[in-house]
PDB file of C-alpha atoms and ligand atoms in Angstrom:
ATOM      1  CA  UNK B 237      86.107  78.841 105.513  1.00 75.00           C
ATOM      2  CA  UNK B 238      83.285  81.384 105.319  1.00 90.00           C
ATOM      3  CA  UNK B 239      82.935  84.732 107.564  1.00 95.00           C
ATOM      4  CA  UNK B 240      80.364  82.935 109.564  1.00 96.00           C
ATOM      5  CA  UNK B 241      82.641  79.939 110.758  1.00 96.00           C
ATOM      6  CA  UNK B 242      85.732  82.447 111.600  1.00 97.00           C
ATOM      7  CA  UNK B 243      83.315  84.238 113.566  1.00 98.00           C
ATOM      8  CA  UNK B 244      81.963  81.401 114.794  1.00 98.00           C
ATOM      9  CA  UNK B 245      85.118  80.082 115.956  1.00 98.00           C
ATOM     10  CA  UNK B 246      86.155  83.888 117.496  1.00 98.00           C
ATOM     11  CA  UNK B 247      83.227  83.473 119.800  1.00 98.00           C
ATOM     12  CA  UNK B 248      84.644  79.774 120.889  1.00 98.00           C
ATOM     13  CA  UNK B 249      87.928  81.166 121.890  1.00 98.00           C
ATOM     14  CA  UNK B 250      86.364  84.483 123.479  1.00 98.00           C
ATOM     15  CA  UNK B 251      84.155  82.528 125.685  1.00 98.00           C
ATOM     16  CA  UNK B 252      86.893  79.790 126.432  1.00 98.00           C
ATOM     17  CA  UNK B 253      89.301  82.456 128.089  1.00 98.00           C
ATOM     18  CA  UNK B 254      86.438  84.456 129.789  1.00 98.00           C
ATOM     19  CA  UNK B 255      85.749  87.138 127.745  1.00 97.00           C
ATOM     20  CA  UNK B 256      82.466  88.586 126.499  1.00 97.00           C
ATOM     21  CA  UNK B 257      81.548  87.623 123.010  1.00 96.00           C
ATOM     22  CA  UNK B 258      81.817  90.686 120.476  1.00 96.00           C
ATOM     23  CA  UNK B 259      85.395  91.505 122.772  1.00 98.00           C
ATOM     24  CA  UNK B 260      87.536  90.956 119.466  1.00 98.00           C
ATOM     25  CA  UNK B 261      87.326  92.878 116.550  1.00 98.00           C
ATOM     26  CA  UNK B 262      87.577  90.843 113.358  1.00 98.00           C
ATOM     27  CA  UNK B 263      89.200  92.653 110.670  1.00 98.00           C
ATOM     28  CA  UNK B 264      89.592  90.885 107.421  1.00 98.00           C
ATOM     29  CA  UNK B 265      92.292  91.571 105.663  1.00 98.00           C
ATOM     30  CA  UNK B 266      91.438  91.826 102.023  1.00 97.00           C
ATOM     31  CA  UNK B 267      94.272  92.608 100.082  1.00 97.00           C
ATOM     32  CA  UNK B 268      95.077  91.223  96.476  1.00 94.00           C
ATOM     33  CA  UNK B 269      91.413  89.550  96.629  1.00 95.00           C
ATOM     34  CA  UNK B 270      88.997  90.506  93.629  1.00 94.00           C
ATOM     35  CA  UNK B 271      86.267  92.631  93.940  1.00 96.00           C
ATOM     36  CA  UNK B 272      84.209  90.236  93.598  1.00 95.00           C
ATOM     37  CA  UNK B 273      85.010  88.201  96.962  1.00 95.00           C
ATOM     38  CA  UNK B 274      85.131  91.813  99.160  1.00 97.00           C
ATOM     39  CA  UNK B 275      81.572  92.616  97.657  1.00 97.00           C
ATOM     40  CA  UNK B 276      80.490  89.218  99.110  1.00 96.00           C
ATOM     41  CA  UNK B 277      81.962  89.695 102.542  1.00 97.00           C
ATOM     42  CA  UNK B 278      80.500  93.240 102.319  1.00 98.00           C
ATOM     43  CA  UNK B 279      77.159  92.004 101.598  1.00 97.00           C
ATOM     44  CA  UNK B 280      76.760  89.697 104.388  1.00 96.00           C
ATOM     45  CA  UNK B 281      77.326  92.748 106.466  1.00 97.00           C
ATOM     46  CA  UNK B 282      80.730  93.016 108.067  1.00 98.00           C
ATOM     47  CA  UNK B 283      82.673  96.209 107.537  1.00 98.00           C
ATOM     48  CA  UNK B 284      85.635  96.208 109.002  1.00 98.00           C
ATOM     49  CA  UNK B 285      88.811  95.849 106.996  1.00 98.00           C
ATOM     50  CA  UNK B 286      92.502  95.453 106.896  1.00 98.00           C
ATOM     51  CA  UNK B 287      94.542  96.137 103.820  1.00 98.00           C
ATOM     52  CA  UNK B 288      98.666  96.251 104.009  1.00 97.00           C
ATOM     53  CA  UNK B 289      98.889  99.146 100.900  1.00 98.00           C
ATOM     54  CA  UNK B 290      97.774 102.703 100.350  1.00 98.00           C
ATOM     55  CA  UNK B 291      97.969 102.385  97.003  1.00 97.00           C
ATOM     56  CA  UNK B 292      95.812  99.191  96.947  1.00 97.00           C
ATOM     57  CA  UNK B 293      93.205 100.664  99.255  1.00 98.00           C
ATOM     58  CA  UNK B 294      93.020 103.933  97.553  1.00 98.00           C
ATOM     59  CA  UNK B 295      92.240 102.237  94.458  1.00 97.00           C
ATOM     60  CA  UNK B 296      89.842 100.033  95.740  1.00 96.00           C
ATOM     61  CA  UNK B 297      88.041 101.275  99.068  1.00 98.00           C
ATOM     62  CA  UNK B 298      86.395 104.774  98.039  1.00 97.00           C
ATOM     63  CA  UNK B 299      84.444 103.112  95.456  1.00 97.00           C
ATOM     64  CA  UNK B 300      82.733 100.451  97.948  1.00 98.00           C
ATOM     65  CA  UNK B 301      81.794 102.861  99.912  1.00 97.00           C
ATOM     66  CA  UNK B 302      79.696 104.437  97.816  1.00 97.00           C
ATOM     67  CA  UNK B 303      77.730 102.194  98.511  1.00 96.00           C
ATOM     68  CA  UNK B 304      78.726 100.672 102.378  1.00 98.00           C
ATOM     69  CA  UNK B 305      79.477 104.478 103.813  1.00 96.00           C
ATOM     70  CA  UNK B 306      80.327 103.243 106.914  1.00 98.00           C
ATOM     71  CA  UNK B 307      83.512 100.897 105.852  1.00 98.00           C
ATOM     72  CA  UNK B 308      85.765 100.535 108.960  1.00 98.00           C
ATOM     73  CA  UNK B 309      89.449 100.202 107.255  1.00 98.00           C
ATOM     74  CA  UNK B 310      92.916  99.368 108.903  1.00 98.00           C
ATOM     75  CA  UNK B 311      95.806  99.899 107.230  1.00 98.00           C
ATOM     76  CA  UNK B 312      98.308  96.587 108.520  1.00 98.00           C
ATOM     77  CA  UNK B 313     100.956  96.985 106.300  1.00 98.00           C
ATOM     78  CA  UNK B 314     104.331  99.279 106.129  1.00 97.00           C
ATOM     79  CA  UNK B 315     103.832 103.204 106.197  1.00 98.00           C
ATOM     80  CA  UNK B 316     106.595 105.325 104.253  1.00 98.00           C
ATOM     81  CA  UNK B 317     106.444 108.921 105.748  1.00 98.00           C
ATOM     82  CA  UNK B 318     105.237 110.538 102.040  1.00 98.00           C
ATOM     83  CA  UNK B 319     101.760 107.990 101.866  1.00 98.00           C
ATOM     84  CA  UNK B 320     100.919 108.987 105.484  1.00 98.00           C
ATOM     85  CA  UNK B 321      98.832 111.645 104.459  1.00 98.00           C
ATOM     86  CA  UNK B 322      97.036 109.676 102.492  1.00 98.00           C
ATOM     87  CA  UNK B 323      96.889 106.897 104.918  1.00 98.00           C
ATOM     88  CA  UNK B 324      95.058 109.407 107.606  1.00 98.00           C
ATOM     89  CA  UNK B 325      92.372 110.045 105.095  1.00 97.00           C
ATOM     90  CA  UNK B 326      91.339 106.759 104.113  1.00 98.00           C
ATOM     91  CA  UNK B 327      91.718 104.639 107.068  1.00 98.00           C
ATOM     92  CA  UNK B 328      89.886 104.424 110.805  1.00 98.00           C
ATOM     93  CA  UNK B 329      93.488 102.857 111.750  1.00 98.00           C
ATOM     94  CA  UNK B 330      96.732 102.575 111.053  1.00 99.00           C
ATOM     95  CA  UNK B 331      98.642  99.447 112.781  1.00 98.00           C
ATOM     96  CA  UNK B 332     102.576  99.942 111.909  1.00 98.00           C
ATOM     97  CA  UNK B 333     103.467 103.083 113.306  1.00 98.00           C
ATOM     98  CA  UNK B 334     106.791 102.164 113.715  1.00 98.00           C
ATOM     99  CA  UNK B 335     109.994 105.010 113.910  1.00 98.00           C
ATOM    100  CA  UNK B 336     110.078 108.952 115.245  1.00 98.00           C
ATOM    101  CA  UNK B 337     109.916 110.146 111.782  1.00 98.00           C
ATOM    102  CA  UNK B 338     106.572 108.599 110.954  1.00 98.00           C
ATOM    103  CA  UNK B 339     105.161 109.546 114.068  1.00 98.00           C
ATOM    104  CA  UNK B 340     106.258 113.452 114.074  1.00 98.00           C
ATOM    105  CA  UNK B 341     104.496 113.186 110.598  1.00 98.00           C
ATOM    106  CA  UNK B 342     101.345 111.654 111.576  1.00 98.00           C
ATOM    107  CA  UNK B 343     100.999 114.167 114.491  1.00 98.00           C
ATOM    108  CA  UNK B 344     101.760 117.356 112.183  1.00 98.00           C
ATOM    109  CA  UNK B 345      99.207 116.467 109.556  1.00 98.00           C
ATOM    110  CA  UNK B 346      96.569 115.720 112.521  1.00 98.00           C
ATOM    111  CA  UNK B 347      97.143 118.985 113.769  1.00 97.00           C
ATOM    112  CA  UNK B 348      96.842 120.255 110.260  1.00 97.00           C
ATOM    113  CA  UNK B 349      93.434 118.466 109.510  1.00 97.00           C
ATOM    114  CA  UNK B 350      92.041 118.019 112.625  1.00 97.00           C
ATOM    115  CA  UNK B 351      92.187 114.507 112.714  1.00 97.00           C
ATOM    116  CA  UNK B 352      93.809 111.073 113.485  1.00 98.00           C
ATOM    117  CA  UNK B 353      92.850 107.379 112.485  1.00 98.00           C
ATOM    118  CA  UNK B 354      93.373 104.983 115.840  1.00 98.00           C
ATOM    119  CA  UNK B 355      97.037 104.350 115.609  1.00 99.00           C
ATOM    120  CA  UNK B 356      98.855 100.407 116.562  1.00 99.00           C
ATOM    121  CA  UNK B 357     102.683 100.857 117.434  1.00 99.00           C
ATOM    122  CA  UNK B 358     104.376  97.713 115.919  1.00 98.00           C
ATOM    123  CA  UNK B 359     106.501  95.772 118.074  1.00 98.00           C
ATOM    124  CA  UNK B 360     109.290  93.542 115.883  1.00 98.00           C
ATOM    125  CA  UNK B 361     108.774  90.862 118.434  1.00 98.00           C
ATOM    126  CA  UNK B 362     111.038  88.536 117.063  1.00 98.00           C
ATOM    127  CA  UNK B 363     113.896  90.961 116.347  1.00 98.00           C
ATOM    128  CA  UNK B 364     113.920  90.051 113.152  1.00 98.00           C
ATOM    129  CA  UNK B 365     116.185  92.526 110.630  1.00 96.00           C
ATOM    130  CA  UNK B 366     114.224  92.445 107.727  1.00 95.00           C
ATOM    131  CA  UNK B 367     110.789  93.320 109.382  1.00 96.00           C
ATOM    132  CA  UNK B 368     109.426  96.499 110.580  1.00 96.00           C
ATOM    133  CA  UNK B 369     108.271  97.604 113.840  1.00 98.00           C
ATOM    134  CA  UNK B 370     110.330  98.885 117.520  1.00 98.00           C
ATOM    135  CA  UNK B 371     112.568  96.423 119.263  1.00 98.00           C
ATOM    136  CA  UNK B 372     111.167  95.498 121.979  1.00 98.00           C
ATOM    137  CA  UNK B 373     113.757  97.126 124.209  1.00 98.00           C
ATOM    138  CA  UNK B 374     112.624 100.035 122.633  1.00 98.00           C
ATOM    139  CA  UNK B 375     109.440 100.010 122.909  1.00 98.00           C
ATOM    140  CA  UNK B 376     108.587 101.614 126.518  1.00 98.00           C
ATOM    141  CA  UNK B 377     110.657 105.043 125.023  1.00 98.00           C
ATOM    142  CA  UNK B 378     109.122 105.131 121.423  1.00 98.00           C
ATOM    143  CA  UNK B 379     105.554 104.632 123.077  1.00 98.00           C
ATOM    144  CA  UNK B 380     105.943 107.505 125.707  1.00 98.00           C
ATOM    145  CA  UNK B 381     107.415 109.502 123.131  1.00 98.00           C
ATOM    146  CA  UNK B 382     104.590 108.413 120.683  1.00 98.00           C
ATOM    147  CA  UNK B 383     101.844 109.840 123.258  1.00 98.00           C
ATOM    148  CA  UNK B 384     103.650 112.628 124.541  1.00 98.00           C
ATOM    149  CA  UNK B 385     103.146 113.828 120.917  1.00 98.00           C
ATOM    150  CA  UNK B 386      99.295 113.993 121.371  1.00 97.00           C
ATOM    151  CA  UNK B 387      98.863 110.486 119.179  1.00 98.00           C
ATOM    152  CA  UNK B 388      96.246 108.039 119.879  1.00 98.00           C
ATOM    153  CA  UNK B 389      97.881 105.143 120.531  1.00 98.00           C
ATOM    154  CA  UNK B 390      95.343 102.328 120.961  1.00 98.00           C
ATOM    155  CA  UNK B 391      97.634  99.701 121.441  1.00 98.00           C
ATOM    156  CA  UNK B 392     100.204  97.581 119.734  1.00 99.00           C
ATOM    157  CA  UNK B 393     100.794  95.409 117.167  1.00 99.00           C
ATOM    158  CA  UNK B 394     102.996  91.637 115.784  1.00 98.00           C
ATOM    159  CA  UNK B 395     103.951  89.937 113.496  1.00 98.00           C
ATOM    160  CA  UNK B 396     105.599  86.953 115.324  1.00 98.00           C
ATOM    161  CA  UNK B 397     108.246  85.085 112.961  1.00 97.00           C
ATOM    162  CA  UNK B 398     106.885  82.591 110.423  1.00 94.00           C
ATOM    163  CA  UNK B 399     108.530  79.301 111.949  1.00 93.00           C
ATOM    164  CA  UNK B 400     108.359  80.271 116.057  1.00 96.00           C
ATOM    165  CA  UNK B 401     105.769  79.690 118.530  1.00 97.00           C
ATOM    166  CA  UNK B 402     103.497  82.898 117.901  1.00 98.00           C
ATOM    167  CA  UNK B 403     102.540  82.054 121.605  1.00 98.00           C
ATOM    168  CA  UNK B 404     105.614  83.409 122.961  1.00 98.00           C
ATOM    169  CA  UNK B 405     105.489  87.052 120.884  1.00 98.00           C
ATOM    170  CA  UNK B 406     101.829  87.519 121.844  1.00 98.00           C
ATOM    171  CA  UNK B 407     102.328  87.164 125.427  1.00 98.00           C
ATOM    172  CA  UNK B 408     105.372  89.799 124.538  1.00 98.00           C
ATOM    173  CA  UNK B 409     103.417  92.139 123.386  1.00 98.00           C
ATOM    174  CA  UNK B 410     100.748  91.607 125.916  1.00 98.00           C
ATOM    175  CA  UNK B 411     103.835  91.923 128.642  1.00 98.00           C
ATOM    176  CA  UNK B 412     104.756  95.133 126.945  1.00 98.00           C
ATOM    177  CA  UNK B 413     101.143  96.652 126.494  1.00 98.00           C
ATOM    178  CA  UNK B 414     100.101  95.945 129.669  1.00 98.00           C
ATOM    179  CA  UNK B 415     103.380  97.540 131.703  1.00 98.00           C
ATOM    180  CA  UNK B 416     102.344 100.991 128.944  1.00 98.00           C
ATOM    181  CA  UNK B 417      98.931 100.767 130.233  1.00 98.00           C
ATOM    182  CA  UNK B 418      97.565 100.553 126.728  1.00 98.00           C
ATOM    183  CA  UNK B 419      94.268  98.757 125.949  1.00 97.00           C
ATOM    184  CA  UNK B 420      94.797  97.136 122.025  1.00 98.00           C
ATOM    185  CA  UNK B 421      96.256  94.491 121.199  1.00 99.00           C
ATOM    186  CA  UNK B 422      96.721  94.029 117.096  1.00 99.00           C
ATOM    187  CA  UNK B 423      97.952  90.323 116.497  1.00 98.00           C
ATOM    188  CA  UNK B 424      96.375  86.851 115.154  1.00 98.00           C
ATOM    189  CA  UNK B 425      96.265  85.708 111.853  1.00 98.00           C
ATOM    190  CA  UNK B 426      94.402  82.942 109.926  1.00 97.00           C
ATOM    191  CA  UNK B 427      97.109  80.311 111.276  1.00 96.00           C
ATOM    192  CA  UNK B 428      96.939  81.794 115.032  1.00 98.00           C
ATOM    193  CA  UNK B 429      93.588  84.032 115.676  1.00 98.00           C
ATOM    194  CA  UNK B 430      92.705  81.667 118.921  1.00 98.00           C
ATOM    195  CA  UNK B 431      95.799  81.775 120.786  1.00 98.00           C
ATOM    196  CA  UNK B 432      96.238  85.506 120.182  1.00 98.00           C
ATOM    197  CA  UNK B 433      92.531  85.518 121.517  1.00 98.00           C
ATOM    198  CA  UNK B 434      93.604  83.259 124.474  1.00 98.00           C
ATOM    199  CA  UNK B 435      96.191  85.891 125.548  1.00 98.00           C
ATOM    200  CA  UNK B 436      94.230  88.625 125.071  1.00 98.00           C
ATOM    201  CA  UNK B 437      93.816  89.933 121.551  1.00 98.00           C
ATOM    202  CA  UNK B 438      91.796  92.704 120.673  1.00 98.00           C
ATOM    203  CA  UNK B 439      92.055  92.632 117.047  1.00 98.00           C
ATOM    204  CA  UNK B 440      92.413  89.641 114.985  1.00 98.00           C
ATOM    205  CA  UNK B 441      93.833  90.192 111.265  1.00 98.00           C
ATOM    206  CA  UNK B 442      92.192  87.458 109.191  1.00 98.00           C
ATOM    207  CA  UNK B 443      92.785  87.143 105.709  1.00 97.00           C
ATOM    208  CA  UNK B 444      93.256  83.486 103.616  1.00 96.00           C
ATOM    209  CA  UNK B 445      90.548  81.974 106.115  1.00 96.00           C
ATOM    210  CA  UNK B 446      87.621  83.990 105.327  1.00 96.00           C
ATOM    211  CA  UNK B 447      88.921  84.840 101.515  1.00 94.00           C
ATOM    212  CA  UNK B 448      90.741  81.848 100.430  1.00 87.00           C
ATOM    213  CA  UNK B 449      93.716  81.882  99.401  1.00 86.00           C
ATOM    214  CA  UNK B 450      95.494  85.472  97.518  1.00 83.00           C
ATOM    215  CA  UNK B 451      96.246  84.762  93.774  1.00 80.00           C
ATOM    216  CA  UNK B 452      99.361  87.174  93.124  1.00 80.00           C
ATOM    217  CA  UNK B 453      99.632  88.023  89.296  1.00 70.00           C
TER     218      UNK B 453
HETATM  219  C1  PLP U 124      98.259  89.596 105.004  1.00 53.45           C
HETATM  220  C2  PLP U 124      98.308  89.951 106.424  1.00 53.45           C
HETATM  221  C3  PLP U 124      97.479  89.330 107.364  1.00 53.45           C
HETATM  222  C4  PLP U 124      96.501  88.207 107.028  1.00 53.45           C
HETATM  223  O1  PLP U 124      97.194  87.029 106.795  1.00 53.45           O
HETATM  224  P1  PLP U 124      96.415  85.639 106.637  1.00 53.45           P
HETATM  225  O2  PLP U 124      97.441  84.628 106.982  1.00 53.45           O
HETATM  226  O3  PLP U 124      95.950  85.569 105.234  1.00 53.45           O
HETATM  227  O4  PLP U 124      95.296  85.638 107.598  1.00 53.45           O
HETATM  228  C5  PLP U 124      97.553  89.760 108.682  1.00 53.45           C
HETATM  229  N1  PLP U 124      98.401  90.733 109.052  1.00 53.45           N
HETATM  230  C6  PLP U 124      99.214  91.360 108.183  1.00 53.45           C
HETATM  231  C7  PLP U 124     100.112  92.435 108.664  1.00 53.45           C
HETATM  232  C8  PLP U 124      99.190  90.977 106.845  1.00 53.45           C
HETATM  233  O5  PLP U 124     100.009  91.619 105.980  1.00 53.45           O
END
């Protein structure tokens, strides 16, 4: 699919479940895709970005924006403590803060610099052991902890398990957003973008749709 039928189909679900077009932010997540497909994307003018590694985006973001200064990148993926640094100075956002020890990091070094990128708590909606983010059960505490440190939290984040109804873990997250009185909502992917629009999405990750599919070597 190109950019301008995902966008195309954004507006759709915006304006089916009232909302103002322009409501979601698209961020397409371009991780393991060449160069050569991000330049195009780039060049028909979108900017804002998702990648899941620091490593990945340090080697390939500062070099794009040479040219496109005004690059709007989200890091997606997991954040170990030693690359958060890093993270803070290459991304506008960071959606996996996740555990006390990342956060007490995050919140030194933006004291230290002066500075913090927009910051997602993820919620492990679907309790499952291998993935990151807060139990939900958890989640009220960790949040109120998370702002009482001075962080901006804009909101949360999912990834709902591969073989559920994502329905059910957006309107979680929603549930659990709402109740914190916290604005963002971080979930959607190239399978699911319109339902997590229907129930109230404010940023869509969107990566195989608009890039095709990612060749691992
Ligand atoms: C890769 C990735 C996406 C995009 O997945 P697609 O199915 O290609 O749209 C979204 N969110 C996260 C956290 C990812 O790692």
């Amino acid at each position: 699919m190109s950019l301008m039928d995902i966008k195309e189909r954004i507006n759709r679900a915006e304006t089916k479940a009232n909302r103002p077009k322009g409501d979601v932010t698209l961020i397409a997540v371009s991780k393991v895709q060449s160069n050569a497909r991000v330049e195009a994307i780039l060049s028909e003018g979108h900017r804002v970005f998702g990648e899941n590694k620091v490593q990945e985006a340090a080697g390939k973001w500062p070099a794009f924006r040479e040219t496109y200064n005004d690059v709007d990148l989200h890091l997606i993926g997991p954040l170990q403590t030693n690359k958060a640094r890093q993270a803070m100075t290459l991304a506008q956002a960071i959606h996996t803060l996740d555990r006390p020890k990342l956060a007490t990091t995050i919140a030194r070094i933006a004291q230290e610099i002066g500075s913090c990128p927009d910051l997602f708590i993820q919620v492990n909606t679907g309790e499952e052991p291998q993935k990151a983010g807060v139990l939900p059960s958890d989640a009220d505490t960790f949040i109120k902890d998370a702002i009482a440190l001075d962080l901006p939290i804009k909101g949360l984040m999912c990834i709902p398990p591969a073989e559920e109804e994502p329905s059910l873990h957006f309107a979680l997250l929603a549930k659990i957003a709402g109740r914190n009185g916290l604005a963002g909502l971080s979930m959607g992917m190239s399978g699911d973008f319109e339902s997590a629009i229907a129930l109230g999405a404010t940023h869509v990750r969107v990566g195989s749709a608009i890039f095709g599919d990612r060749v691992y070597d």
